Amino acid sequence: MISKFFQRAALAAAALAATMGGAVAVDISGAGATFPYPIYAKWADAYKKETGAGLNYQSIGSGGGIKQIKARTVTFGASDQPLKSEDLEAAGLTQWPQVIGGIVPVINLDGINSGDIVFDGPTLAQIFLGEIKSWDDAALKKLNPKAKLPSQAIAVVHRSDGSGTTFNFTNYLSKVSADWKSKVGENTAVEWPTGIGAKGNEGVAANVANTKGSIGYVEYAYAKQNKLTFTKLINKEGKTVAPTTPSFQAAAAVADWAHAGGFYQILTDQPGAQSWPITAATFILLPKQPPDSAAAAEALKFFGWAFANGGKAAEELDYIPLPAAVVTLIKKSWAANLKDASGKPLVN
Amino acid sequence: MASGLDDHRKGAVVSDMVSDAARPPVAEIERSRILARFAVFDFCFRNLTRAAAIAVLVILGGVILSLVYGSLPAIRAYGFGFLTSQAWNPVTDNFGAAAPVYGTVMTSAIAMLVAVPVGIGIAIFLTELCPYPLRRPIGAAIELLAGIPSIIYGIWGLFVLAPFLQQHVEPILIAACGDIPVLSTLFAGPPYGIGVLTAGSILAIMVLPFIASISRDVFETVPPMLKEAAFGIGCTTWEVMRNVVIPHTRVGVLGGVMLGLGRALGETMAVTFVIGNAHKIAGSLLAPGTTISATIANEFTEAVGDLYTSALIELGLILFLITFIVLACARFMLMRVERRSGG
């Protein structure tokens, strides 16, 4: 009896050791933006099943991600706000966009459905400046002659925490409204002239869903999952567009990635008849000469795999894969910029 | 600690027995050996408790030091203007604490205004008026209320209380107070459902169980003789409470109130959900505001730049000082009450 028990225990221990040995492949660690966390987690799960290599991603926010990669405590950092090429140079980092998302205005008005309402940039800015206070304001009526707009106070909902979403949203408003640019400006957190602050995309979504007469801005995925009423926008070319995968992709495709140093492109207010005006890319940061080149090579393998195989998973979660032409550019930049300690390129 | 005391008592008995006996040398040695052991034990015990007490002081000192150190850049940049400025602009790195300090004080004031009378009322009902079969269930319900995590209150506040206030209570308040001079500013629209008043209400519900259950416990310590004597000379229940029970227990009741106030001042998550997180001092209680702890919780993770982080740490320091001042005031009040009553 006893000997049999021991035999079994020994077998189990051996089996355990074998499986652990199999998983010893280098684990990649990353930290940063919360917005792409769901898709990175999903990719990591699928990638682990395929290759056995794990990814440990901490969604601590873009600011934290930048701090950590500058301190080289993680293999890669992730940020919704790209670093300017001089900042990249100073920190010895390289960056590229990994996935795209759209930011949509969401509203809560009785009897109004998704797509019933259209805003243009300056009007949206006036609402968030607190200058348009009621839903039956003449400017809104002019844009939406057919919609039945109630005489109800507008409750503005914005992010209370610093966020890449806010950066892209305020960047758009600064581009389309001189007033916004001079009074508020663009940043991951700003001094909001009016409204309620809520924490995270989920907080804004919950507040808009709960507050009659409210307007907020969230990542498209949150609008869709929470079944919020989103609006259409008038883009740079004066065309009315709805937030859809093709309109986000159109904005990403027209951006001039090839000539942007370090892929520094903010996808708001892009030209093109199809382009959704508040599109945002989220970025990956990697040291040009990583301290642990094995882990960095492993990370590149993961991101390459994600470009090749991750598109479907991304679309399921309402993220938008990068256009193929951009991916080619990114792979070229990997070969040119990333070197190991001996100066050899990490990928070819 | 308890076992230490037991050992002492046992020691006393043993030494008595030894001294009563014929004192053979063996017993003498035994006795001094036991006494030596007690001395060692006492020494260790005394120093352990002393170390524990000192550890509290060290931790407190460490917290103060690191808060002061962390807020030095902001103190240097803004000086005293930090306390009076309403600005909170991460774009231009211009920060001020007036709005969060106002929000912290205001929400706590609303909470205490509601929770103190209601809490003491519950305690009076439970100790004096409640039929016996109901006392236990109501008492247990209050203690359960104290055990609910604050995030649950926050979610409930956001999804249930705020929409209810927005659609049913606030429009009535705005309409009813429209012509009354002071109230019309305090309750000026539009009704968001989220704001200082909602945060104060949530806090009131959260601190209520502390005040109610501590008051109940101290009311029960009043000697029945005192109360019966008062009833005997024809006092009503109100008079007994007013003149006998509350004067007898005011220290304990005040302690409960202070505990509640402490929780209200520092509460973070529930407030963050329902206050609206707007760095503004509005005249209206229905407008969104912010508190110190809500600001820190919201913005610390994504605070980029040394001055921004430092301003948040200075907010923490201010909260620390506010709590300290409140506790000091409470002590002072207690001392005065004691002296006046000749205690």
XYZ file of C-alpha atoms in Angstrom, chain A:
348
model
C 0.000 0.000 0.000
C 2.473 2.535 1.256
C 5.037 1.801 -1.395
C 2.352 2.160 -4.034
C 1.426 5.550 -2.581
C 5.024 6.673 -2.740
C 5.358 5.432 -6.275
C 2.375 7.502 -7.278
C 3.664 10.563 -5.474
C 7.011 10.236 -7.208
C 5.294 9.917 -10.571
C 3.185 12.986 -9.907
C 6.240 14.971 -8.841
C 8.072 13.927 -11.992
C 5.116 14.935 -14.146
C 4.923 18.291 -12.384
C 8.621 18.901 -12.876
C 8.288 18.041 -16.560
C 5.433 20.497 -17.160
C 7.239 23.226 -15.257
C 10.351 22.582 -17.273
C 8.315 23.032 -20.434
C 7.077 26.455 -19.364
C 10.494 27.827 -18.544
C 10.474 29.774 -21.850
C 11.203 33.441 -21.076
C 8.250 35.311 -19.638
C 7.722 38.817 -20.980
C 6.761 41.597 -18.609
C 5.040 44.791 -19.613
C 3.272 47.688 -17.948
C 1.228 50.657 -19.021
C -2.032 51.780 -20.574
C -5.325 50.395 -19.311
C -7.172 50.918 -22.601
C -5.505 48.034 -24.530
C -5.348 45.722 -21.498
C -8.291 43.477 -22.538
C -6.791 42.736 -25.951
C -3.234 42.271 -24.648
C -4.595 39.818 -22.094
C -6.533 37.933 -24.748
C -3.535 37.786 -27.074
C -1.282 36.658 -24.235
C -3.654 33.838 -23.409
C -3.793 32.586 -26.999
C -0.027 33.031 -27.423
C 0.707 31.039 -24.276
C -1.413 28.179 -25.563
C 0.465 28.194 -28.853
C 4.035 28.737 -27.734
C 4.163 28.268 -23.956
C 5.628 31.740 -23.466
C 3.744 33.875 -20.983
C 3.128 37.608 -20.889
C 2.681 39.477 -17.645
C 1.022 42.823 -18.387
C 0.198 45.243 -15.590
C -2.354 47.840 -16.640
C -1.132 50.598 -14.363
C -1.826 53.471 -16.738
C 0.160 55.131 -19.515
C 2.093 57.434 -17.197
C 3.199 54.509 -15.058
C 4.134 52.492 -18.144
C 6.404 55.279 -19.397
C 8.047 55.619 -15.961
C 8.674 51.885 -15.721
C 10.183 51.452 -19.165
C 12.423 54.475 -18.578
C 13.620 52.749 -15.402
C 13.947 49.496 -17.422
C 12.037 47.510 -14.794
C 9.850 45.894 -17.483
C 10.522 44.441 -20.924
C 8.146 46.835 -22.642
C 5.987 49.813 -21.756
C 2.634 50.722 -23.229
C 1.144 54.173 -23.603
C -1.894 55.732 -25.248
C -0.014 58.983 -25.633
C 2.967 58.590 -27.989
C 6.308 60.061 -26.926
C 7.763 62.758 -29.166
C 10.841 61.632 -31.109
C 13.211 63.825 -29.059
C 11.862 62.261 -25.833
C 12.332 58.808 -27.341
C 15.897 59.707 -28.253
C 16.655 61.032 -24.771
C 15.332 57.880 -23.103
C 16.886 55.511 -25.687
C 13.490 54.085 -26.586
C 11.742 53.100 -29.768
C 7.961 53.056 -30.189
C 5.291 51.806 -32.504
C 1.482 51.650 -32.586
C 0.084 48.223 -31.743
C -3.670 48.504 -32.073
C -6.294 51.169 -32.796
C -9.458 52.168 -31.037
C -12.095 54.816 -31.523
C -13.399 57.315 -29.011
C -17.082 58.102 -29.323
C -19.359 60.699 -27.734
C -22.144 58.926 -25.839
C -25.392 60.498 -24.675
C -28.437 59.621 -22.596
C -31.623 61.182 -23.904
C -35.078 59.598 -23.871
C -36.282 58.704 -27.356
C -32.921 59.235 -29.059
C -31.113 56.214 -30.503
C -27.537 55.610 -31.600
C -26.690 57.643 -34.680
C -29.745 59.940 -34.392
C -27.645 62.904 -33.324
C -24.762 64.559 -35.152
C -22.157 66.913 -33.689
C -19.426 68.861 -35.326
C -16.128 69.512 -33.549
C -16.700 73.135 -32.491
C -20.162 72.318 -31.089
C -18.777 69.391 -29.130
C -16.102 71.699 -27.728
C -18.743 74.262 -26.731
C -20.710 71.585 -24.875
C -17.612 70.455 -22.948
C -16.708 74.098 -22.278
C -20.123 74.537 -20.663
C -21.160 77.179 -23.190
C -23.999 75.099 -24.590
C -26.036 74.228 -21.529
C -29.284 72.802 -22.852
C -30.157 70.093 -25.341
C -32.492 72.424 -27.246
C -29.742 74.968 -27.924
C -29.985 76.604 -31.350
C -26.577 75.216 -32.450
C -27.674 71.633 -31.704
C -31.053 72.157 -33.380
C -29.329 73.457 -36.486
C -27.153 70.337 -36.723
C -30.079 68.027 -35.967
C -33.195 69.516 -37.542
C -35.079 66.210 -37.437
C -34.287 65.048 -33.895
C -36.660 65.890 -31.046
C -34.279 67.594 -28.642
C -35.747 68.155 -25.165
C -35.382 71.314 -23.125
C -33.133 69.578 -20.631
C -29.870 70.595 -18.991
C -26.753 68.940 -20.431
C -24.792 66.989 -17.829
C -21.203 66.672 -19.052
C -19.363 63.532 -17.896
C -15.585 63.355 -18.203
C -12.720 61.267 -16.848
C -11.533 62.115 -13.360
C -8.310 60.100 -13.656
C -5.516 60.843 -16.065
C -5.972 58.825 -19.241
C -4.921 58.381 -22.836
C -8.576 58.557 -23.804
C -8.755 62.062 -22.369
C -5.505 62.961 -24.122
C -6.898 61.977 -27.525
C -10.274 63.556 -26.871
C -8.851 66.900 -25.703
C -6.315 66.779 -28.534
C -9.236 66.567 -30.978
C -11.114 69.418 -29.305
C -7.941 71.543 -29.363
C -7.559 70.915 -33.087
C -11.129 71.909 -33.924
C -11.717 74.722 -31.440
C -9.348 77.606 -30.794
C -11.370 78.440 -27.705
C -10.776 74.990 -26.246
C -7.088 75.174 -27.051
C -6.600 78.475 -25.243
C -8.918 77.823 -22.287
C -8.299 74.140 -21.557
C -5.671 72.587 -23.811
C -4.731 68.931 -24.219
C -3.314 66.460 -21.721
C -4.049 63.140 -20.036
C -5.864 65.220 -17.406
C -7.116 68.780 -17.833
C -8.952 71.413 -15.833
C -12.497 70.701 -16.925
C -14.657 73.829 -17.110
C -17.817 71.902 -16.291
C -19.287 68.503 -15.560
C -18.971 65.361 -13.499
C -15.746 63.364 -13.286
C -15.811 59.565 -13.306
C -12.984 57.067 -12.948
C -12.093 54.972 -15.956
C -13.972 54.282 -19.191
C -16.311 52.076 -17.180
C -17.017 54.937 -14.753
C -17.931 57.350 -17.537
C -20.082 54.667 -19.172
C -21.917 53.989 -15.901
C -22.483 57.674 -15.208
C -23.826 58.351 -18.684
C -26.097 55.328 -18.469
C -27.445 56.584 -15.125
C -27.779 60.295 -15.705
C -30.559 61.607 -17.936
C -29.424 64.380 -20.244
C -25.753 63.440 -19.972
C -22.980 63.365 -22.540
C -19.588 61.694 -22.153
C -16.804 60.152 -24.213
C -15.627 56.538 -24.028
C -13.680 54.016 -26.036
C -15.967 52.497 -28.648
C -15.799 49.062 -27.006
C -17.313 50.445 -23.791
C -20.104 52.214 -25.688
C -20.961 48.987 -27.467
C -20.748 46.671 -24.474
C -22.821 48.998 -22.275
C -25.331 49.594 -25.090
C -24.919 53.356 -24.802
C -26.338 55.774 -27.354
C -23.463 57.064 -29.458
C -23.547 59.997 -31.852
C -22.214 60.641 -35.332
C -19.580 63.281 -35.972
C -18.765 65.582 -38.856
C -15.151 65.008 -39.866
C -12.474 67.249 -41.299
C -13.876 66.987 -44.817
C -17.365 67.958 -43.672
C -18.753 64.446 -44.059
C -21.003 62.868 -41.436
C -19.490 59.569 -40.261
C -20.632 56.864 -37.863
C -18.189 55.117 -35.502
C -17.484 51.807 -37.248
C -14.439 49.632 -37.839
C -13.993 50.926 -41.429
C -14.162 54.571 -40.334
C -11.536 53.992 -37.586
C -9.343 52.132 -40.060
C -9.726 54.887 -42.628
C -8.333 57.389 -40.161
C -5.375 55.112 -39.396
C -4.661 54.472 -43.077
C -4.446 58.126 -44.152
C -2.019 59.011 -41.360
C 1.487 59.665 -42.636
C 3.235 56.956 -40.601
C 6.255 56.702 -42.895
C 7.462 60.237 -42.208
C 6.513 60.472 -38.559
C 9.605 60.105 -36.366
C 9.036 57.234 -33.918
C 5.543 56.748 -35.359
C 4.472 59.906 -33.548
C 1.000 60.217 -34.995
C -2.116 61.279 -33.218
C -5.023 60.016 -35.242
C -7.530 62.710 -34.368
C -9.066 64.965 -37.018
C -7.489 63.085 -39.924
C -8.381 63.943 -43.519
C -10.359 61.511 -45.677
C -14.096 61.349 -46.359
C -14.438 58.116 -44.351
C -12.258 58.982 -41.361
C -13.716 58.956 -37.851
C -12.359 62.147 -36.283
C -11.471 60.825 -32.797
C -9.454 57.711 -33.580
C -6.588 56.729 -31.288
C -3.664 54.358 -31.511
C -2.060 52.802 -28.468
C 1.701 52.458 -28.448
C 4.397 50.050 -27.308
C 7.736 51.329 -25.997
C 10.911 49.256 -26.072
C 14.509 50.207 -25.266
C 16.681 50.437 -28.390
C 19.336 48.378 -26.628
C 17.360 46.259 -24.203
C 19.196 45.201 -21.012
C 17.764 41.698 -21.473
C 17.862 41.133 -25.215
C 16.453 37.593 -24.929
C 13.290 38.907 -23.268
C 13.037 41.769 -25.777
C 13.344 39.333 -28.705
C 10.645 37.239 -27.058
C 8.426 40.358 -26.782
C 8.982 41.164 -30.464
C 7.998 37.611 -31.369
C 4.800 38.132 -29.379
C 3.951 41.449 -31.054
C 4.788 40.022 -34.477
C 2.500 37.098 -33.726
C -0.207 39.567 -32.664
C 0.098 41.501 -35.940
C -0.160 38.262 -37.926
C -2.763 36.345 -35.903
C -4.381 38.762 -33.479
C -6.682 40.658 -35.835
C -9.746 38.544 -35.261
C -9.408 38.565 -31.494
C -8.991 42.340 -31.636
C -12.129 42.818 -33.672
C -14.088 40.624 -31.305
C -13.225 43.071 -28.552
C -13.939 46.072 -30.813
C -10.326 47.068 -31.282
C -9.113 47.688 -34.799
C -5.998 45.989 -36.207
C -3.488 48.265 -37.938
C -3.608 48.432 -41.752
C -1.107 45.991 -43.363
C 1.005 48.803 -44.846
C 1.626 50.201 -41.356
C 2.625 46.785 -40.026
C 5.252 46.501 -42.770
C 6.657 49.881 -41.723
C 6.761 48.818 -38.078
C 8.660 45.623 -38.887
C 11.181 47.671 -40.871
C 11.658 49.956 -37.899
C 12.254 46.947 -35.612
C 15.063 45.757 -37.853
C 16.592 49.233 -38.029
C 16.251 50.356 -34.429
C 16.483 47.385 -32.083
C 19.950 46.046 -31.295
C 21.275 43.631 -28.714
C 24.310 44.356 -26.532
C 26.770 43.483 -29.335
C 24.994 45.813 -31.772
C 23.379 43.033 -33.819
C 19.743 43.633 -34.858
C 17.243 41.682 -32.735
C 15.105 40.790 -35.757
C 15.774 40.667 -39.451
